[in-house]
XYZ file of N, CA and C in Angstrom:
543
model
N -46.832 -12.276 31.496
C -45.698 -13.115 31.860
C -45.757 -14.125 32.025
N -46.552 -14.350 32.404
C -46.438 -16.051 32.841
C -46.545 -17.001 31.356
N -46.969 -16.317 30.303
C -47.322 -17.172 29.552
C -45.820 -16.884 28.608
N -45.439 -16.303 28.610
C -43.683 -15.676 27.609
C -43.111 -16.920 28.760
N -43.046 -17.196 30.128
C -42.110 -18.241 30.850
C -42.788 -19.866 30.387
N -43.937 -20.072 30.207
C -44.329 -20.921 29.917
C -43.666 -21.931 28.462
N -44.386 -20.721 27.683
C -43.533 -20.299 26.243
C -42.536 -21.038 26.608
N -41.460 -20.798 27.136
C -39.473 -20.337 27.472
C -39.686 -21.476 27.445
N -40.223 -22.654 28.575
C -39.769 -23.605 29.262
C -40.346 -24.488 28.663
N -41.295 -24.136 27.421
C -41.345 -25.364 26.259
C -40.415 -24.832 25.521
N -40.559 -24.171 24.830
C -39.219 -24.120 23.812
C -38.015 -24.580 24.187
N -37.297 -24.141 25.149
C -35.514 -25.154 25.978
C -36.119 -26.534 25.955
N -37.173 -27.149 26.557
C -37.129 -28.737 26.502
C -37.299 -29.626 24.946
N -38.792 -28.855 24.319
C -38.698 -28.766 22.841
C -37.054 -28.493 22.297
N -36.158 -28.677 22.300
C -34.935 -28.013 21.852
C -34.051 -29.117 22.804
N -34.248 -29.406 23.825
C -33.044 -30.073 24.735
C -33.952 -32.058 23.523
N -35.311 -32.238 23.084
C -35.451 -33.319 22.380
C -34.185 -33.163 21.623
N -34.048 -32.519 20.651
C -33.644 -32.315 19.460
C -31.591 -31.854 19.304
N -31.076 -32.358 19.458
C -29.537 -31.692 19.952
C -29.484 -31.266 18.462
N -29.216 -32.687 16.979
C -28.692 -32.468 15.907
C -29.444 -31.033 15.753
N -30.481 -31.438 15.656
C -31.141 -29.426 15.614
C -30.645 -28.471 15.976
N -30.651 -27.917 16.505
C -29.758 -27.119 17.873
C -28.187 -27.003 17.795
N -27.551 -28.432 16.916
C -26.411 -27.602 16.376
C -26.040 -27.289 15.734
N -27.109 -27.808 14.385
C -27.390 -27.248 13.258
C -27.563 -25.353 13.340
N -28.390 -25.467 14.324
C -29.316 -23.799 14.269
C -27.520 -22.829 14.857
N -26.785 -22.963 15.861
C -25.919 -22.977 16.126
C -24.280 -22.812 15.393
N -24.140 -24.297 15.078
C -23.253 -23.654 13.687
C -23.703 -22.683 12.482
N -24.767 -22.468 12.781
C -25.458 -21.503 10.980
C -24.740 -20.008 11.752
N -25.809 -20.204 13.437
C -25.235 -18.929 13.455
C -23.681 -18.507 13.626
N -22.960 -19.306 14.440
C -21.107 -19.250 14.516
C -20.395 -18.902 13.297
N -21.408 -19.593 11.705
C -20.329 -19.708 10.680
C -21.080 -17.867 10.778
N -22.636 -17.483 10.065
C -22.952 -16.211 10.048
C -21.917 -15.073 10.603
N -22.132 -15.126 12.043
C -21.478 -14.266 12.864
C -20.039 -14.200 12.751
N -19.100 -15.537 11.946
C -17.357 -14.833 12.131
C -18.100 -14.823 11.102
N -18.014 -15.437 9.646
C -18.084 -14.456 7.646
C -18.547 -13.220 8.005
N -19.533 -12.138 8.637
C -20.151 -11.262 8.778
C -18.164 -10.116 9.577
N -18.104 -10.433 10.613
C -16.739 -10.072 11.150
C -15.988 -10.029 10.740
N -15.557 -10.998 9.476
C -14.693 -10.780 9.041
C -14.865 -10.059 7.216
N -15.715 -9.987 7.191
C -15.511 -9.286 5.478
C -15.736 -8.245 6.291
N -16.872 -7.666 7.632
C -16.690 -6.584 8.155
C -14.882 -6.037 8.496
N -14.379 -6.695 8.539
C -12.660 -6.350 9.064
C -12.209 -6.030 7.320
N -12.255 -6.936 6.064
C -11.111 -6.369 5.393
C -11.716 -4.959 5.228
N -13.679 -4.426 5.341
C -14.317 -3.608 4.366
C -12.982 -2.142 5.323
N -13.363 -2.357 6.540
C -12.349 -1.556 7.473
C -11.251 -1.210 7.091
N -10.622 -2.533 6.956
C -9.590 -1.890 6.293
C -8.753 -1.539 5.192
N -9.414 -1.973 4.000
C -9.166 -1.993 2.763
C -9.697 -0.576 2.933
N -11.334 -0.187 2.890
C -12.277 0.965 2.378
C -12.143 1.984 3.719
N -12.578 2.278 4.969
C -13.068 3.277 6.204
C -11.992 3.261 6.108
N -10.401 2.929 6.682
C -9.566 3.012 7.644
C -8.428 4.233 6.147
N -8.287 5.359 6.747
C -6.987 6.145 5.662
C -6.250 5.870 5.729
N -5.338 6.020 4.588
C -4.617 5.049 4.164
C -3.103 6.324 5.489
N -2.017 5.536 5.698
C -0.627 6.428 6.772
C 0.189 7.528 6.187
N -1.063 7.470 5.032
C -0.119 8.804 4.545
C -0.382 10.465 5.255
N -0.218 11.439 4.342
C 0.205 12.565 5.121
C -0.835 13.157 3.695
N -2.213 13.695 4.463
C -2.722 14.666 2.585
C -3.063 12.666 1.768
N -3.491 12.133 3.249
C -3.721 10.290 1.731
C -4.666 10.699 0.971
N -6.150 11.615 1.054
C -7.128 11.655 0.693
C -6.391 12.053 -0.685
N -5.469 12.535 -1.067
C -5.408 13.709 -2.285
C -4.430 12.396 -2.802
N -4.178 11.173 -2.393
C -2.764 10.723 -2.774
C -3.522 9.292 -4.419
N -3.380 9.836 -5.275
C -3.707 8.680 -7.036
C -2.875 8.095 -7.462
N -3.473 7.017 -7.684
C -2.433 6.310 -7.900
C -2.590 6.370 -10.277
N -1.598 6.816 -11.074
C -1.578 6.677 -12.378
C -1.061 5.629 -13.723
N -1.515 5.217 -14.398
C -1.069 4.031 -15.245
C -1.653 4.780 -16.112
N -0.582 4.422 -17.554
C -0.835 4.917 -18.699
C -2.334 3.358 -19.252
N -2.901 3.830 -20.652
C -4.095 3.125 -20.967
C -3.949 2.392 -21.852
N -3.169 1.031 -22.141
C -3.318 0.146 -23.179
C -3.174 0.152 -24.498
N -2.571 0.506 -25.419
C -2.779 1.527 -26.993
C -2.559 0.051 -27.355
N -2.803 -0.691 -28.961
C -2.032 -1.561 -29.417
C -0.547 -1.844 -29.966
N -0.140 -0.219 -29.531
C 1.533 -0.752 -29.344
C 1.878 -1.650 -28.227
N 1.470 -1.183 -27.221
C 1.850 -1.860 -25.299
C 0.087 -2.330 -24.905
N -0.256 -3.008 -26.100
C -0.924 -3.701 -25.158
C -1.040 -4.777 -23.563
N 0.114 -5.622 -23.279
C -0.341 -4.915 -22.262
C -0.690 -4.770 -20.892
N -0.417 -3.418 -21.100
C -0.826 -2.321 -20.478
C -0.082 -2.182 -18.904
N 1.853 -2.881 -19.098
C 2.144 -2.943 -17.846
C 3.432 -1.471 -17.906
N 2.894 -0.630 -16.750
C 3.252 0.678 -16.543
C 4.100 1.587 -17.383
N 5.323 1.903 -17.908
C 6.264 2.695 -18.286
C 6.897 3.727 -18.113
N 7.534 4.060 -18.776
C 8.778 4.494 -19.334
C 9.550 5.022 -18.116
N 10.767 5.776 -17.654
C 11.211 6.648 -16.242
C 10.553 7.897 -17.204
N 11.438 8.438 -18.776
C 10.790 9.155 -19.440
C 8.978 9.137 -19.800
N 8.111 8.636 -19.783
C 6.876 8.973 -20.331
C 6.674 9.985 -18.459
N 7.216 8.906 -17.303
C 6.707 9.766 -16.363
C 6.857 10.688 -15.477
N 8.616 10.941 -16.593
C 9.387 12.419 -15.945
C 8.426 13.805 -16.631
N 7.932 13.421 -18.241
C 6.783 13.585 -19.405
C 5.918 14.981 -18.500
N 4.637 13.259 -17.912
C 4.184 13.888 -16.887
C 4.165 14.917 -16.095
N 5.334 14.481 -15.726
C 5.132 15.286 -13.391
C 6.021 16.620 -13.962
N 6.738 16.293 -15.547
C 6.814 18.243 -15.859
C 5.826 18.965 -16.486
N 4.976 18.390 -16.941
C 3.447 18.962 -17.352
C 2.482 18.816 -17.031
N 2.530 18.469 -16.359
C 1.126 18.490 -14.831
C 0.745 19.814 -13.942
N -0.532 20.164 -14.441
C 0.039 21.634 -13.403
C -0.912 21.275 -11.658
N -1.959 19.484 -11.837
C -2.566 19.639 -11.336
C -2.008 18.567 -9.780
N -0.696 18.104 -10.263
C -0.212 16.875 -9.346
C 0.377 18.405 -8.159
N 0.718 18.345 -6.881
C 2.087 19.249 -6.158
C 3.090 18.151 -6.524
N 2.763 17.024 -6.189
C 4.022 15.842 -6.614
C 3.319 14.244 -7.584
N 5.034 14.629 -7.424
C 5.134 12.922 -8.278
C 5.842 11.849 -7.749
N 6.038 11.000 -7.701
C 6.808 9.950 -8.298
C 6.244 8.298 -8.756
N 7.862 8.040 -9.012
C 6.883 6.868 -9.921
C 7.947 5.276 -8.277
N 7.633 3.790 -8.701
C 8.700 2.568 -8.644
C 7.883 1.762 -8.932
N 8.645 0.536 -9.040
C 9.242 -0.152 -10.000
C 9.458 -0.978 -9.189
N 9.097 -2.693 -8.866
C 10.022 -3.776 -8.382
C 11.078 -4.584 -9.549
N 12.117 -4.584 -8.774
C 13.042 -4.995 -9.235
C 13.055 -6.290 -9.687
N 13.440 -6.847 -8.571
C 13.047 -8.338 -8.730
C 14.769 -8.148 -7.301
N 15.615 -8.960 -7.397
C 16.588 -9.615 -6.106
C 17.929 -9.617 -7.250
N 18.039 -8.234 -5.831
C 19.824 -7.870 -6.437
C 21.061 -9.109 -5.545
N 22.366 -9.549 -5.406
C 23.100 -9.955 -4.370
C 23.557 -8.722 -4.147
N 23.569 -8.960 -2.296
C 23.869 -8.588 -1.416
C 25.296 -9.267 -0.930
N 26.509 -8.285 -1.365
C 28.037 -9.417 -1.413
C 28.737 -7.996 0.674
N 28.895 -8.534 1.477
C 29.460 -8.484 1.849
C 30.555 -8.921 2.864
N 31.279 -9.064 2.642
C 32.419 -9.678 4.226
C 33.143 -11.108 4.168
N 32.540 -11.182 2.227
C 32.568 -12.808 1.612
C 30.868 -13.392 1.837
N 29.869 -12.467 1.946
C 28.778 -13.303 2.247
C 28.392 -12.578 0.955
N 27.297 -13.975 0.282
C 26.442 -13.215 -0.622
C 24.481 -13.278 0.008
N 23.566 -12.572 0.006
C 22.788 -12.900 0.228
C 22.054 -11.649 -0.275
N 20.380 -12.345 -1.373
C 19.610 -12.543 -2.478
C 18.622 -11.496 -1.039
N 18.676 -10.561 -1.931
C 17.388 -8.989 -1.448
C 17.080 -8.643 -2.726
N 15.735 -8.487 -2.215
C 14.286 -7.841 -3.000
C 14.513 -6.551 -3.415
N 14.677 -5.990 -4.233
C 14.648 -4.377 -4.466
C 13.852 -4.503 -5.133
N 13.698 -2.614 -5.369
C 13.328 -1.558 -5.950
C 13.602 -0.530 -7.017
N 12.905 0.451 -7.454
C 13.394 1.410 -8.257
C 12.392 2.142 -7.620
N 13.281 4.219 -7.659
C 11.938 4.561 -6.834
C 12.212 6.484 -7.127
N 12.265 6.731 -6.796
C 12.504 8.234 -8.033
C 12.142 9.707 -6.468
N 12.964 10.729 -6.041
C 13.274 11.032 -5.256
C 11.656 11.419 -5.250
N 11.058 11.683 -5.610
C 9.159 12.410 -5.553
C 8.560 11.449 -4.841
N 9.145 9.887 -5.013
C 8.732 9.095 -4.836
C 8.116 9.092 -2.983
N 8.709 9.328 -2.481
C 8.871 9.438 -0.952
C 9.246 11.097 -0.624
N 9.553 11.653 -1.817
C 8.424 13.257 -0.786
C 6.863 13.122 -0.915
N 5.873 12.096 -2.003
C 4.859 12.838 -2.574
C 4.213 11.648 -1.036
N 4.868 10.384 -0.962
C 3.909 9.906 0.572
C 4.236 10.507 2.225
N 5.017 11.379 1.338
C 5.469 12.180 3.264
C 6.803 11.161 3.856
N 7.379 10.022 3.601
C 8.257 8.951 4.320
C 9.848 9.602 4.052
N 10.071 9.428 5.843
C 11.244 10.216 5.808
C 12.163 8.825 6.636
N 13.413 9.325 6.150
C 14.012 7.841 6.715
C 15.017 7.948 8.009
N 14.682 6.655 8.909
C 14.958 6.857 10.339
C 16.353 6.455 10.240
N 17.166 6.718 9.940
C 18.903 7.271 9.539
C 18.736 7.820 8.315
N 19.952 9.060 8.305
C 20.827 9.059 6.879
C 19.693 9.797 6.060
N 20.111 10.146 4.627
C 18.540 10.739 4.102
C 18.083 10.319 2.943
N 16.847 11.514 2.187
C 16.066 10.446 0.403
C 17.075 10.896 0.015
N 17.163 10.568 -0.744
C 17.415 10.336 -2.556
C 17.215 11.764 -3.135
N 17.621 12.663 -3.691
C 17.224 13.773 -4.693
C 17.817 14.171 -5.743
N 17.328 14.684 -6.450
C 17.217 14.270 -7.763
C 18.405 14.285 -8.874
N 19.677 14.977 -7.016
C 20.936 14.815 -8.156
C 22.138 13.266 -7.615
N 21.730 12.664 -6.559
C 21.235 11.587 -7.056
C 21.184 10.381 -7.664
N 20.427 11.282 -9.227
C 19.917 10.216 -9.828
C 20.837 10.220 -11.009
N 22.196 10.745 -11.933
C 22.812 10.488 -12.208
C 23.954 10.238 -11.864
N 24.234 9.871 -10.634
C 25.274 9.810 -9.485
C 26.325 8.062 -9.593
N 27.608 8.189 -9.623
C 28.655 7.432 -9.442
C 28.983 7.167 -8.279
N 29.504 6.210 -7.242
C 28.181 5.136 -7.049
C 26.760 5.455 -7.112
N 25.770 4.444 -7.823
C 24.588 4.651 -7.991
C 24.847 4.082 -5.982
N 23.136 4.985 -5.389
C 22.538 4.928 -4.121
C 21.953 3.761 -3.589
N 21.191 4.107 -2.440
C 20.483 2.938 -2.070
C 19.480 3.404 -1.018
N 18.805 3.342 -0.661
C 18.521 2.706 0.623
C 17.885 1.362 0.681
N 18.260 1.372 2.558
C 18.434 0.131 3.097
C 16.683 -0.350 4.012
N 16.203 -1.628 4.009
C 15.124 -1.235 4.181
C 15.531 -2.031 6.143
N 14.890 -1.856 7.056
C 14.961 -1.809 8.458
C 15.084 -2.959 8.795
N 14.922 -4.684 8.459
C 14.881 -5.305 7.963
C 16.318 -5.774 7.632
N 16.566 -5.130 7.008
C 18.373 -5.556 6.182
C 19.285 -4.961 7.096
N 18.586 -3.535 7.259
C 20.120 -2.652 8.265
C 20.351 -3.710 9.116
N 19.220 -4.153 10.151
C 19.425 -4.373 10.905
C 19.968 -6.662 10.772
N 19.420 -6.669 10.165
C 20.111 -8.649 10.149
C 20.975 -8.175 8.972
N 21.193 -7.067 8.277
C 22.646 -7.883 7.416
C 23.141 -6.905 8.484
N 23.426 -5.903 8.793
C 24.327 -4.582 9.432
C 24.790 -4.580 10.505
N 23.671 -5.083 11.960
C 23.807 -5.066 13.073
C 23.635 -3.835 12.738
N 22.580 -3.431 12.634
C 21.829 -1.878 12.593
C 23.314 -1.001 13.465
N 24.517 -1.323 11.917
C 25.824 0.151 12.329
C 25.247 1.394 11.788
N 24.724 1.950 12.938
C 25.242 3.814 11.995
C 25.759 4.667 10.976
N 26.934 3.300 11.302
C 27.815 4.130 10.767
C 27.887 3.498 9.009
N 26.903 2.494 8.774
C 26.765 2.041 7.103
C 26.431 3.731 5.987
N 25.728 5.026 7.005
C 25.608 5.665 6.775
C 26.942 6.175 5.297
N 26.392 6.227 4.509
C 27.923 6.616 3.471
C 28.785 5.303 3.296
N 28.205 4.792 3.462
C 29.427 3.556 3.137
C 29.115 3.035 1.973
N 29.412 2.047 1.047
C 29.788 1.827 -0.220
C 29.145 0.217 0.144
N 28.434 0.009 -0.212
C 27.806 -1.937 -0.199
C 27.446 -1.804 -2.043
N 28.040 -3.338 -2.001
C 28.173 -4.290 -2.971
C 26.757 -5.009 -3.233
N 25.632 -5.171 -4.061
C 24.545 -5.244 -5.202
C 25.208 -5.400 -5.963
N 25.233 -7.571 -6.490
C 25.223 -7.875 -7.977
C 26.619 -7.300 -8.554
N 27.724 -7.120 -8.498
C 29.071 -6.916 -8.316
C 29.272 -4.813 -8.867
N 27.936 -3.991 -8.589
C 27.858 -2.887 -8.498
C 27.975 -2.044 -6.908
N 28.909 -1.130 -6.822
C 29.198 -0.460 -6.026
C 28.030 0.377 -5.306
N 26.773 0.618 -4.274
C 26.425 2.009 -4.419
C 26.184 2.045 -2.906
N 26.308 3.687 -2.626
C 26.873 4.171 -1.278
C 25.248 3.839 -1.131
N 25.359 4.002 0.295
C 24.369 3.778 1.336
C 23.722 5.644 1.704
N 22.195 5.619 1.578
C 21.867 6.786 1.611
C 21.449 7.185 3.576
């Protein structure tokens, strides 16, 4: 026990004589521990934590294989998706989505550019999503006029002051009326 304390005192005296070496060792330890913590945090968030959906372990993402005709491998058409959905024996539900870009929300003489997307009614059922207010789109809504739209919580709060009466009202996106679901 005495030799351990003597060795410890000798080590501390030696380190006190070389502060540059101590700084490099401490910086190396700090960077190593920080990098490992960051990597573990990302791995945990991306790989280890389950997705926040019911039966998340059964979710799959499908996309077409690039052929000579469609060498870009970008997405597929809505009719192709509907064929997959109709003919699939192993999928209990299916949904498709597409990012459309921006449309201009016109309301009371004001215009706001809003990021938009398209999703089939099955998309919301597949993810087990439920709106905070109103209802989700159905297959019957696809061919209706005016078109239907779901508003994000942020758009609903910022643009419509969280007015619950917005459900069923018509709003105009890029000169086209949409009914708010």
